[in-house]
C-alpha cells in the first residue's frame, strides 16, 4: 500500500507542475548606441534588470534569448545594460499593454514552443517596416 501511495503522489506532483515551453525573444538593436548587452525583463522574471541577458552570436545586431515559460499572459520590455536604457513603447500599439502608467509589450504563451518575430527596439514591428520620423527646426 505504501508503494501505491508513493506512486500516486509522484503522478499527482508531476501533473501539478506547470509545463513550460521555450519562447525565443528577438530584438534588433541597430538603432541603440553605447550599450554592451541587451536584456529582456518582464513579469516572468520579476523585472530583474540583467537577469535575462541576450546574445548576438553572429554580430548582426539581432539579439535573442530563449526562456522556458508556462502558458499564460506576460508583459515584457527590452532594455540595454540592465535598466540603463529601456524601450519607450507607444500606448495602444498592437503589441503593447499599459498598466499603472507603464507601457510594455505583451505576450500570450500557449501550449507550444514559439519564436517571436524580430522587432525593432521600441516598436512592434521589424525595423524594415518602421518609418523613421525626422524633425527639423529652422
Short mmCIF file of N, CA, C and O in Angstrom, two decimals:
data_model
loop_
_atom_site.label_atom_id
_atom_site.label_comp_id
_atom_site.label_asym_id
_atom_site.label_seq_id
_atom_site.Cartn_x
_atom_site.Cartn_y
_atom_site.Cartn_z
N UNK A 1 0.82 -1.20 0.00
CA UNK A 1 0.00 0.00 0.00
C UNK A 1 0.86 1.26 0.00
O UNK A 1 0.52 2.24 -0.64
N UNK A 2 2.01 1.21 0.72
CA UNK A 2 2.89 2.36 0.78
C UNK A 2 3.46 2.67 -0.60
O UNK A 2 3.56 3.83 -0.99
N UNK A 3 3.81 1.63 -1.37
CA UNK A 3 4.34 1.85 -2.72
C UNK A 3 3.28 2.47 -3.61
O UNK A 3 3.58 3.34 -4.42
N UNK A 4 2.04 2.03 -3.48
CA UNK A 4 0.95 2.59 -4.27
C UNK A 4 0.73 4.06 -3.91
O UNK A 4 0.54 4.89 -4.80
N UNK A 5 0.79 4.40 -2.63
CA UNK A 5 0.63 5.79 -2.19
C UNK A 5 1.76 6.65 -2.73
O UNK A 5 1.54 7.78 -3.17
N UNK A 6 2.99 6.15 -2.71
CA UNK A 6 4.13 6.90 -3.22
C UNK A 6 4.00 7.13 -4.72
O UNK A 6 4.24 8.22 -5.22
N UNK A 7 3.60 6.09 -5.46
CA UNK A 7 3.41 6.21 -6.89
C UNK A 7 2.33 7.24 -7.20
O UNK A 7 2.49 8.09 -8.08
N UNK A 8 1.22 7.20 -6.47
CA UNK A 8 0.14 8.17 -6.66
C UNK A 8 0.65 9.58 -6.41
O UNK A 8 0.37 10.50 -7.17
N UNK A 9 1.43 9.77 -5.34
CA UNK A 9 1.98 11.08 -5.01
C UNK A 9 2.87 11.61 -6.13
O UNK A 9 2.79 12.76 -6.51
N UNK A 10 3.73 10.75 -6.68
CA UNK A 10 4.63 11.15 -7.77
C UNK A 10 3.83 11.55 -9.00
O UNK A 10 4.11 12.56 -9.64
N UNK A 11 2.81 10.78 -9.33
CA UNK A 11 1.98 11.09 -10.50
C UNK A 11 1.26 12.42 -10.31
O UNK A 11 1.24 13.26 -11.21
N UNK A 12 0.68 12.65 -9.14
CA UNK A 12 -0.03 13.91 -8.86
C UNK A 12 0.93 15.08 -8.92
O UNK A 12 0.64 16.12 -9.50
N UNK A 13 2.12 14.94 -8.34
CA UNK A 13 3.10 16.03 -8.35
C UNK A 13 3.53 16.37 -9.77
O UNK A 13 3.65 17.54 -10.12
N UNK A 14 3.76 15.37 -10.60
CA UNK A 14 4.14 15.62 -11.99
C UNK A 14 3.02 16.32 -12.75
O UNK A 14 3.27 17.15 -13.60
N UNK A 15 1.78 15.99 -12.43
CA UNK A 15 0.64 16.61 -13.08
C UNK A 15 0.51 18.08 -12.67
O UNK A 15 0.17 18.93 -13.47
N UNK A 16 0.79 18.37 -11.40
CA UNK A 16 0.61 19.72 -10.88
C UNK A 16 1.74 20.68 -11.29
O UNK A 16 1.55 21.89 -11.25
N UNK A 17 2.89 20.15 -11.64
CA UNK A 17 3.99 21.00 -12.07
C UNK A 17 3.64 21.57 -13.45
O UNK A 17 3.32 20.82 -14.37
N UNK A 18 3.69 22.87 -13.56
CA UNK A 18 3.30 23.51 -14.81
C UNK A 18 4.27 23.15 -15.93
O UNK A 18 5.48 23.22 -15.76
N UNK A 19 3.73 22.77 -17.06
CA UNK A 19 4.52 22.50 -18.25
C UNK A 19 5.04 23.83 -18.79
O UNK A 19 4.31 24.82 -18.81
N UNK A 20 6.29 23.87 -19.19
CA UNK A 20 6.84 25.09 -19.78
C UNK A 20 7.23 24.83 -21.23
O UNK A 20 7.44 23.68 -21.63
N UNK A 21 7.30 25.91 -21.98
CA UNK A 21 7.63 25.83 -23.40
C UNK A 21 8.67 26.89 -23.73
O UNK A 21 8.61 28.00 -23.19
N UNK A 22 9.62 26.58 -24.61
CA UNK A 22 10.64 27.57 -24.96
C UNK A 22 10.06 28.70 -25.80
O UNK A 22 9.38 28.47 -26.79
N UNK A 23 10.34 29.93 -25.36
CA UNK A 23 9.91 31.12 -26.08
C UNK A 23 11.17 31.92 -26.42
O UNK A 23 11.95 32.26 -25.53
N UNK A 24 11.38 32.19 -27.70
CA UNK A 24 12.55 32.93 -28.14
C UNK A 24 12.16 34.38 -28.41
O UNK A 24 11.27 34.65 -29.22
N UNK A 25 12.81 35.30 -27.70
CA UNK A 25 12.64 36.73 -27.87
C UNK A 25 13.74 37.23 -28.79
O UNK A 25 14.89 36.81 -28.65
N UNK A 26 13.42 38.19 -29.70
CA UNK A 26 14.40 38.74 -30.63
C UNK A 26 14.18 40.24 -30.79
O UNK A 26 13.05 40.67 -30.97
N UNK A 27 15.27 41.00 -30.72
CA UNK A 27 15.16 42.44 -30.89
C UNK A 27 16.33 42.95 -31.74
O UNK A 27 17.47 42.51 -31.57
N UNK A 28 16.02 43.85 -32.65
CA UNK A 28 17.03 44.49 -33.49
C UNK A 28 17.52 45.73 -32.73
O UNK A 28 16.78 46.68 -32.53
N UNK A 29 18.78 45.69 -32.32
CA UNK A 29 19.37 46.77 -31.51
C UNK A 29 20.19 47.76 -32.35
O UNK A 29 20.92 48.56 -31.79
N UNK A 30 20.05 47.72 -33.68
CA UNK A 30 20.89 48.57 -34.54
C UNK A 30 20.67 50.07 -34.30
O UNK A 30 21.55 50.86 -34.61
N UNK A 31 19.55 50.47 -33.74
CA UNK A 31 19.30 51.89 -33.50
C UNK A 31 19.73 52.35 -32.11
O UNK A 31 19.58 53.52 -31.77
N UNK A 32 20.28 51.44 -31.32
CA UNK A 32 20.67 51.77 -29.94
C UNK A 32 22.18 51.93 -29.88
O UNK A 32 22.93 51.07 -30.32
N UNK A 33 22.63 53.04 -29.32
CA UNK A 33 24.06 53.32 -29.22
C UNK A 33 24.57 53.16 -27.79
O UNK A 33 23.83 53.36 -26.83
N UNK A 34 25.84 52.84 -27.68
CA UNK A 34 26.52 52.87 -26.39
C UNK A 34 26.09 51.85 -25.37
O UNK A 34 26.04 52.15 -24.19
N UNK A 35 25.81 50.64 -25.79
CA UNK A 35 25.45 49.59 -24.84
C UNK A 35 26.36 48.39 -25.06
O UNK A 35 26.96 48.23 -26.11
N UNK A 36 26.42 47.53 -24.05
CA UNK A 36 27.23 46.32 -24.18
C UNK A 36 26.39 45.05 -24.18
O UNK A 36 26.83 44.04 -24.70
N UNK A 37 25.20 45.09 -23.57
CA UNK A 37 24.35 43.89 -23.52
C UNK A 37 22.88 44.27 -23.59
O UNK A 37 22.46 45.25 -22.98
N UNK A 38 22.13 43.49 -24.35
CA UNK A 38 20.67 43.65 -24.41
C UNK A 38 20.07 42.67 -23.40
O UNK A 38 20.62 41.60 -23.15
N UNK A 39 18.93 43.05 -22.84
CA UNK A 39 18.24 42.22 -21.86
C UNK A 39 16.76 42.21 -22.16
O UNK A 39 16.25 43.12 -22.81
N UNK A 40 16.07 41.20 -21.66
CA UNK A 40 14.62 41.20 -21.68
C UNK A 40 14.15 41.05 -20.23
O UNK A 40 14.65 40.22 -19.48
N UNK A 41 13.25 41.93 -19.84
CA UNK A 41 12.73 41.96 -18.48
C UNK A 41 11.22 41.89 -18.55
O UNK A 41 10.61 42.45 -19.46
N UNK A 42 10.61 41.20 -17.59
CA UNK A 42 9.16 41.12 -17.62
C UNK A 42 8.58 40.48 -16.38
O UNK A 42 9.28 40.21 -15.40
N UNK A 43 7.28 40.24 -16.48
CA UNK A 43 6.58 39.63 -15.35
C UNK A 43 7.08 38.22 -15.11
O UNK A 43 6.95 37.71 -14.00
N UNK A 44 7.69 37.58 -16.10
CA UNK A 44 8.20 36.22 -15.96
C UNK A 44 9.50 36.16 -15.15
O UNK A 44 9.88 35.10 -14.69
N UNK A 45 10.22 37.28 -15.01
CA UNK A 45 11.46 37.29 -14.21
C UNK A 45 11.49 38.44 -13.21
O UNK A 45 12.55 38.87 -12.78
N UNK A 46 10.30 38.93 -12.87
CA UNK A 46 10.15 39.97 -11.85
C UNK A 46 10.90 41.26 -12.21
O UNK A 46 11.42 41.93 -11.34
N UNK A 47 10.98 41.56 -13.51
CA UNK A 47 11.59 42.79 -13.99
C UNK A 47 13.01 42.96 -13.42
O UNK A 47 13.39 44.01 -12.95
N UNK A 48 13.79 41.92 -13.49
CA UNK A 48 15.04 41.81 -12.72
C UNK A 48 16.23 42.59 -13.26
O UNK A 48 17.29 42.57 -12.64
N UNK A 49 16.16 43.26 -14.37
CA UNK A 49 17.31 44.03 -14.86
C UNK A 49 18.18 43.22 -15.80
O UNK A 49 17.85 43.04 -16.95
N UNK A 50 19.28 42.71 -15.29
CA UNK A 50 20.24 41.99 -16.14
C UNK A 50 20.14 40.47 -16.00
O UNK A 50 21.04 39.76 -16.43
N UNK A 51 19.06 39.97 -15.44
CA UNK A 51 18.92 38.51 -15.25
C UNK A 51 18.81 37.74 -16.57
O UNK A 51 19.24 36.61 -16.64
N UNK A 52 18.20 38.32 -17.56
CA UNK A 52 17.99 37.63 -18.84
C UNK A 52 18.78 38.34 -19.93
O UNK A 52 18.23 39.05 -20.78
N UNK A 53 20.10 38.14 -19.90
CA UNK A 53 20.97 38.75 -20.90
C UNK A 53 20.81 38.04 -22.23
O UNK A 53 20.81 36.81 -22.31
N UNK A 54 20.67 38.81 -23.28
CA UNK A 54 20.50 38.28 -24.62
C UNK A 54 21.87 38.19 -25.29
O UNK A 54 22.85 38.76 -24.80
N UNK A 55 21.94 37.48 -26.41
CA UNK A 55 23.21 37.34 -27.14
C UNK A 55 23.01 37.71 -28.61
O UNK A 55 21.91 37.64 -29.14
N UNK A 56 24.11 38.08 -29.23
CA UNK A 56 24.15 38.36 -30.66
C UNK A 56 25.33 37.58 -31.22
O UNK A 56 26.39 38.13 -31.49
N UNK A 57 25.15 36.28 -31.39
CA UNK A 57 26.24 35.37 -31.75
C UNK A 57 26.90 35.69 -33.08
O UNK A 57 28.10 35.54 -33.24
N UNK A 58 26.12 36.19 -34.06
CA UNK A 58 26.71 36.44 -35.38
C UNK A 58 26.97 37.92 -35.67
O UNK A 58 27.32 38.28 -36.79
N UNK A 59 26.79 38.80 -34.69
CA UNK A 59 27.12 40.21 -34.86
C UNK A 59 26.24 40.99 -35.80
O UNK A 59 26.65 42.01 -36.33
N UNK A 60 24.98 40.55 -36.00
CA UNK A 60 24.08 41.24 -36.94
C UNK A 60 23.15 42.25 -36.25
O UNK A 60 22.23 42.75 -36.86
N UNK A 61 23.39 42.53 -34.98
CA UNK A 61 22.58 43.43 -34.16
C UNK A 61 21.20 42.89 -33.83
O UNK A 61 20.36 43.61 -33.29
N UNK A 62 20.94 41.62 -34.15
CA UNK A 62 19.72 40.95 -33.72
C UNK A 62 20.09 40.14 -32.48
O UNK A 62 20.84 39.18 -32.56
N UNK A 63 19.58 40.57 -31.35
CA UNK A 63 19.88 39.92 -30.07
C UNK A 63 18.72 39.00 -29.74
O UNK A 63 17.55 39.30 -30.01
N UNK A 64 19.03 37.83 -29.15
CA UNK A 64 17.97 36.88 -28.82
C UNK A 64 18.27 36.12 -27.54
O UNK A 64 19.39 36.10 -27.05
N UNK A 65 17.22 35.53 -27.02
CA UNK A 65 17.30 34.66 -25.84
C UNK A 65 16.08 33.75 -25.87
O UNK A 65 15.00 34.16 -26.32
N UNK A 66 16.26 32.53 -25.40
CA UNK A 66 15.15 31.59 -25.27
C UNK A 66 14.92 31.32 -23.79
O UNK A 66 15.87 30.99 -23.07
N UNK A 67 13.68 31.50 -23.36
CA UNK A 67 13.30 31.32 -21.96
C UNK A 67 12.14 30.35 -21.90
O UNK A 67 11.18 30.47 -22.69
N UNK A 68 12.19 29.38 -20.99
CA UNK A 68 11.08 28.45 -20.79
C UNK A 68 10.00 29.13 -19.96
O UNK A 68 10.27 29.60 -18.85
N UNK A 69 8.78 29.21 -20.53
CA UNK A 69 7.67 29.86 -19.85
C UNK A 69 6.46 28.95 -19.80
O UNK A 69 6.19 28.21 -20.76
N UNK A 70 5.72 29.03 -18.72
CA UNK A 70 4.45 28.31 -18.60
C UNK A 70 3.39 29.05 -19.41
O UNK A 70 3.50 30.26 -19.62
N UNK A 71 2.37 28.34 -19.88
CA UNK A 71 1.29 29.02 -20.60
C UNK A 71 0.69 30.14 -19.74
O UNK A 71 0.55 30.00 -18.53
N UNK A 72 0.39 31.24 -20.39
CA UNK A 72 -0.20 32.38 -19.69
C UNK A 72 0.12 33.68 -20.39
O UNK A 72 0.72 33.70 -21.47
N UNK A 73 -0.29 34.78 -19.76
CA UNK A 73 -0.07 36.12 -20.30
C UNK A 73 1.09 36.79 -19.57
O UNK A 73 1.17 36.70 -18.34
N UNK A 74 1.94 37.46 -20.32
CA UNK A 74 3.12 38.11 -19.75
C UNK A 74 3.28 39.50 -20.34
O UNK A 74 2.84 39.77 -21.44
N UNK A 75 3.94 40.37 -19.58
CA UNK A 75 4.38 41.67 -20.06
C UNK A 75 5.90 41.66 -20.04
O UNK A 75 6.51 41.03 -19.17
N UNK A 76 6.52 42.38 -20.99
CA UNK A 76 7.97 42.44 -21.03
C UNK A 76 8.44 43.70 -21.74
O UNK A 76 7.67 44.39 -22.41
N UNK A 77 9.72 43.99 -21.58
CA UNK A 77 10.34 45.14 -22.22
C UNK A 77 11.81 44.80 -22.46
O UNK A 77 12.44 44.16 -21.63
N UNK A 78 12.33 45.25 -23.60
CA UNK A 78 13.76 45.10 -23.87
C UNK A 78 14.50 46.28 -23.24
O UNK A 78 14.02 47.42 -23.28
N UNK A 79 15.65 45.98 -22.66
CA UNK A 79 16.49 47.01 -22.04
C UNK A 79 17.93 46.79 -22.48
O UNK A 79 18.26 45.74 -23.05
N UNK A 80 18.76 47.76 -22.19
CA UNK A 80 20.18 47.64 -22.50
C UNK A 80 20.98 47.87 -21.22
O UNK A 80 20.68 48.79 -20.46
N UNK A 81 21.95 46.99 -21.00
CA UNK A 81 22.80 47.07 -19.81
C UNK A 81 21.96 47.14 -18.53
O UNK A 81 22.05 48.08 -17.75
N UNK A 82 21.15 46.11 -18.35
CA UNK A 82 20.24 46.10 -17.20
C UNK A 82 19.10 47.05 -17.46
O UNK A 82 18.34 46.87 -18.38
N UNK A 83 19.02 48.11 -16.66
CA UNK A 83 17.99 49.14 -16.86
C UNK A 83 18.62 50.48 -17.26
O UNK A 83 17.98 51.52 -17.15
N UNK A 84 19.87 50.49 -17.74
CA UNK A 84 20.49 51.76 -18.14
C UNK A 84 19.76 52.43 -19.29
O UNK A 84 19.70 53.65 -19.37
N UNK A 85 19.23 51.64 -20.22
CA UNK A 85 18.39 52.15 -21.30
C UNK A 85 17.19 51.21 -21.42
O UNK A 85 17.33 50.01 -21.23
N UNK A 86 16.04 51.76 -21.72
CA UNK A 86 14.86 50.93 -21.93
C UNK A 86 14.04 51.45 -23.10
O UNK A 86 14.12 52.62 -23.45
N UNK A 87 13.30 50.52 -23.69
CA UNK A 87 12.42 50.90 -24.79
C UNK A 87 11.38 51.90 -24.32
O UNK A 87 10.95 51.86 -23.17
N UNK A 88 10.97 52.77 -25.22
CA UNK A 88 9.86 53.67 -24.97
C UNK A 88 8.75 53.24 -25.94
O UNK A 88 8.77 53.62 -27.10
N UNK A 89 7.85 52.43 -25.46
CA UNK A 89 6.79 51.87 -26.30
C UNK A 89 5.56 52.77 -26.30
O UNK A 89 5.21 53.35 -25.27
N UNK A 90 4.90 52.86 -27.45
CA UNK A 90 3.72 53.71 -27.59
C UNK A 90 2.48 53.00 -27.05
O UNK A 90 2.18 51.88 -27.45
N UNK A 91 1.76 53.66 -26.14
CA UNK A 91 0.50 53.07 -25.65
C UNK A 91 -0.47 52.86 -26.81
O UNK A 91 -0.51 53.65 -27.75
N UNK A 92 -1.22 51.78 -26.75
CA UNK A 92 -2.22 51.50 -27.78
C UNK A 92 -1.67 50.82 -29.02
O UNK A 92 -2.42 50.58 -29.96
N UNK A 93 -0.38 50.50 -29.03
CA UNK A 93 0.19 49.79 -30.18
C UNK A 93 -0.32 48.36 -30.19
O UNK A 93 -0.81 47.84 -29.19
N UNK A 94 -0.14 47.69 -31.32
CA UNK A 94 -0.67 46.34 -31.49
C UNK A 94 -0.07 45.30 -30.54
O UNK A 94 -0.69 44.29 -30.26
N UNK A 95 1.13 45.55 -30.03
CA UNK A 95 1.79 44.55 -29.19
C UNK A 95 1.93 44.98 -27.74
O UNK A 95 2.62 44.33 -26.97
N UNK A 96 1.29 46.10 -27.37
CA UNK A 96 1.52 46.63 -26.03
C UNK A 96 0.29 46.59 -25.14
O UNK A 96 -0.84 46.47 -25.61
N UNK A 97 0.56 46.73 -23.86
CA UNK A 97 -0.47 46.87 -22.85
C UNK A 97 0.03 47.93 -21.87
O UNK A 97 1.24 48.00 -21.59
N UNK A 98 -0.86 48.78 -21.39
CA UNK A 98 -0.49 49.81 -20.43
C UNK A 98 -1.20 49.55 -19.12
O UNK A 98 -2.42 49.46 -19.08
N UNK A 99 -0.41 49.39 -18.07
CA UNK A 99 -0.93 49.18 -16.72
C UNK A 99 -0.18 50.07 -15.75
O UNK A 99 1.05 50.15 -15.81
N UNK A 100 -0.91 50.74 -14.85
CA UNK A 100 -0.30 51.55 -13.80
C UNK A 100 0.67 52.59 -14.37
O UNK A 100 1.69 52.89 -13.76
N UNK A 101 0.39 53.11 -15.58
CA UNK A 101 1.23 54.13 -16.18
C UNK A 101 2.43 53.61 -16.95
O UNK A 101 3.21 54.39 -17.49
N UNK A 102 2.62 52.30 -17.02
CA UNK A 102 3.75 51.71 -17.74
C UNK A 102 3.25 51.00 -18.98
O UNK A 102 2.28 50.23 -18.92
N UNK A 103 3.90 51.23 -20.11
CA UNK A 103 3.54 50.55 -21.35
C UNK A 103 4.62 49.52 -21.65
O UNK A 103 5.80 49.84 -21.74
N UNK A 104 4.20 48.27 -21.80
CA UNK A 104 5.09 47.15 -22.06
C UNK A 104 4.57 46.32 -23.22
O UNK A 104 3.39 46.40 -23.56
N UNK A 105 5.44 45.52 -23.78
CA UNK A 105 5.00 44.55 -24.78
C UNK A 105 4.22 43.46 -24.07
O UNK A 105 4.44 43.19 -22.88
N UNK A 106 3.30 42.84 -24.78
CA UNK A 106 2.52 41.75 -24.20
C UNK A 106 2.71 40.47 -24.99
O UNK A 106 3.02 40.50 -26.18
N UNK A 107 2.55 39.36 -24.30
CA UNK A 107 2.79 38.05 -24.89
C UNK A 107 1.85 37.05 -24.27
O UNK A 107 1.67 37.04 -23.05
N UNK A 108 1.25 36.21 -25.09
CA UNK A 108 0.48 35.08 -24.59
C UNK A 108 1.20 33.81 -25.00
O UNK A 108 1.45 33.58 -26.19
N UNK A 109 1.56 32.99 -24.02
CA UNK A 109 2.23 31.72 -24.26
C UNK A 109 1.18 30.63 -24.25
O UNK A 109 0.39 30.54 -23.30
N UNK A 110 1.16 29.83 -25.30
CA UNK A 110 0.24 28.71 -25.40
C UNK A 110 0.94 27.41 -25.04
O UNK A 110 1.93 27.40 -24.30
N UNK A 111 0.46 26.33 -25.57
CA UNK A 111 1.00 25.01 -25.26
C UNK A 111 1.96 24.52 -26.32
O UNK A 111 1.89 23.38 -26.77
N UNK A 112 2.87 25.40 -26.74
CA UNK A 112 3.86 25.03 -27.75
C UNK A 112 5.03 26.00 -27.70
O UNK A 112 4.89 27.13 -27.22
N UNK A 113 6.15 25.57 -28.22
CA UNK A 113 7.31 26.45 -28.35
C UNK A 113 6.96 27.56 -29.34
O UNK A 113 6.16 27.37 -30.25
N UNK A 114 7.56 28.73 -29.14
CA UNK A 114 7.33 29.81 -30.09
C UNK A 114 8.57 30.70 -30.21
O UNK A 114 9.30 30.89 -29.25
N UNK A 115 8.75 31.21 -31.41
CA UNK A 115 9.80 32.18 -31.68
C UNK A 115 9.11 33.46 -32.08
O UNK A 115 8.40 33.50 -33.09
N UNK A 116 9.29 34.50 -31.27
CA UNK A 116 8.67 35.78 -31.57
C UNK A 116 9.39 36.43 -32.74
O UNK A 116 10.61 36.26 -32.89
N UNK A 117 8.70 37.20 -33.56
CA UNK A 117 9.36 37.86 -34.69
C UNK A 117 10.38 38.88 -34.19
O UNK A 117 10.25 39.42 -33.09
N UNK A 118 11.37 39.16 -35.02
CA UNK A 118 12.35 40.19 -34.70
C UNK A 118 11.64 41.54 -34.75
O UNK A 118 11.01 41.88 -35.74
N UNK A 119 11.74 42.28 -33.65
CA UNK A 119 11.16 43.62 -33.62
C UNK A 119 12.26 44.65 -33.47
O UNK A 119 13.33 44.37 -32.93
N UNK A 120 12.00 45.83 -33.97
CA UNK A 120 12.92 46.95 -33.83
C UNK A 120 12.79 47.49 -32.40
O UNK A 120 11.68 47.53 -31.85
N UNK A 121 13.89 47.86 -31.80
CA UNK A 121 13.90 48.44 -30.45
C UNK A 121 12.83 49.53 -30.37
O UNK A 121 12.77 50.43 -31.21
N UNK A 122 11.93 49.42 -29.40
CA UNK A 122 10.90 50.43 -29.19
C UNK A 122 9.71 50.35 -30.11
O UNK A 122 8.91 51.29 -30.18
N UNK A 123 9.56 49.24 -30.84
CA UNK A 123 8.46 49.12 -31.81
C UNK A 123 7.85 47.72 -31.75
O UNK A 123 8.40 46.81 -31.14
N UNK A 124 6.73 47.58 -32.43
CA UNK A 124 6.03 46.29 -32.52
C UNK A 124 6.33 45.57 -33.82
O UNK A 124 5.77 44.51 -34.07
N UNK A 125 7.16 46.15 -34.66
CA UNK A 125 7.41 45.60 -35.99
C UNK A 125 8.91 45.55 -36.27
O UNK A 125 9.71 46.10 -35.51
N UNK A 126 9.25 44.92 -37.37
CA UNK A 126 10.66 44.86 -37.77
C UNK A 126 11.13 46.25 -38.17
O UNK A 126 10.33 47.12 -38.53
N UNK A 127 12.43 46.46 -38.11
CA UNK A 127 12.99 47.77 -38.47
C UNK A 127 12.71 48.11 -39.94
O UNK A 127 12.64 49.29 -40.29
N UNK A 128 12.54 47.11 -40.78
CA UNK A 128 12.26 47.36 -42.20
C UNK A 128 10.90 48.03 -42.39
O UNK A 128 10.69 48.76 -43.35
N UNK A 129 9.97 47.80 -41.46
CA UNK A 129 8.63 48.38 -41.60
C UNK A 129 8.41 49.60 -40.73
O UNK A 129 7.39 50.25 -40.83
N UNK A 130 9.38 49.92 -39.87
CA UNK A 130 9.25 51.11 -39.02
C UNK A 130 9.68 52.32 -39.82
O UNK A 130 10.79 52.35 -40.38
N UNK A 131 8.82 53.32 -39.92
CA UNK A 131 9.11 54.53 -40.68
C UNK A 131 9.78 55.55 -39.76
O UNK A 131 9.19 55.98 -38.78
N UNK A 132 11.01 55.93 -40.10
CA UNK A 132 11.66 56.94 -39.26
C UNK A 132 11.02 58.30 -39.43
O UNK A 132 10.53 58.63 -40.52
N UNK A 133 11.01 59.08 -38.38
CA UNK A 133 10.47 60.43 -38.41
C UNK A 133 11.61 61.39 -38.13
O UNK A 133 12.36 61.22 -37.17
N UNK A 134 11.77 62.38 -38.99
CA UNK A 134 12.83 63.36 -38.83
C UNK A 134 12.20 64.72 -38.55
O UNK A 134 11.30 65.16 -39.27
N UNK A 135 12.65 65.34 -37.47
CA UNK A 135 12.17 66.67 -37.12
C UNK A 135 13.25 67.68 -37.47
O UNK A 135 14.43 67.44 -37.26
N UNK A 136 12.84 68.84 -37.99
CA UNK A 136 13.77 69.91 -38.31
C UNK A 136 13.31 71.19 -37.63
O UNK A 136 12.11 71.47 -37.58
N UNK A 137 14.26 71.96 -37.15
CA UNK A 137 13.95 73.25 -36.56
C UNK A 137 14.67 74.30 -37.36
O UNK A 137 15.85 74.22 -37.61
N UNK A 138 13.92 75.31 -37.78
CA UNK A 138 14.51 76.37 -38.57
C UNK A 138 14.57 77.63 -37.73
O UNK A 138 13.71 78.04 -37.09
#
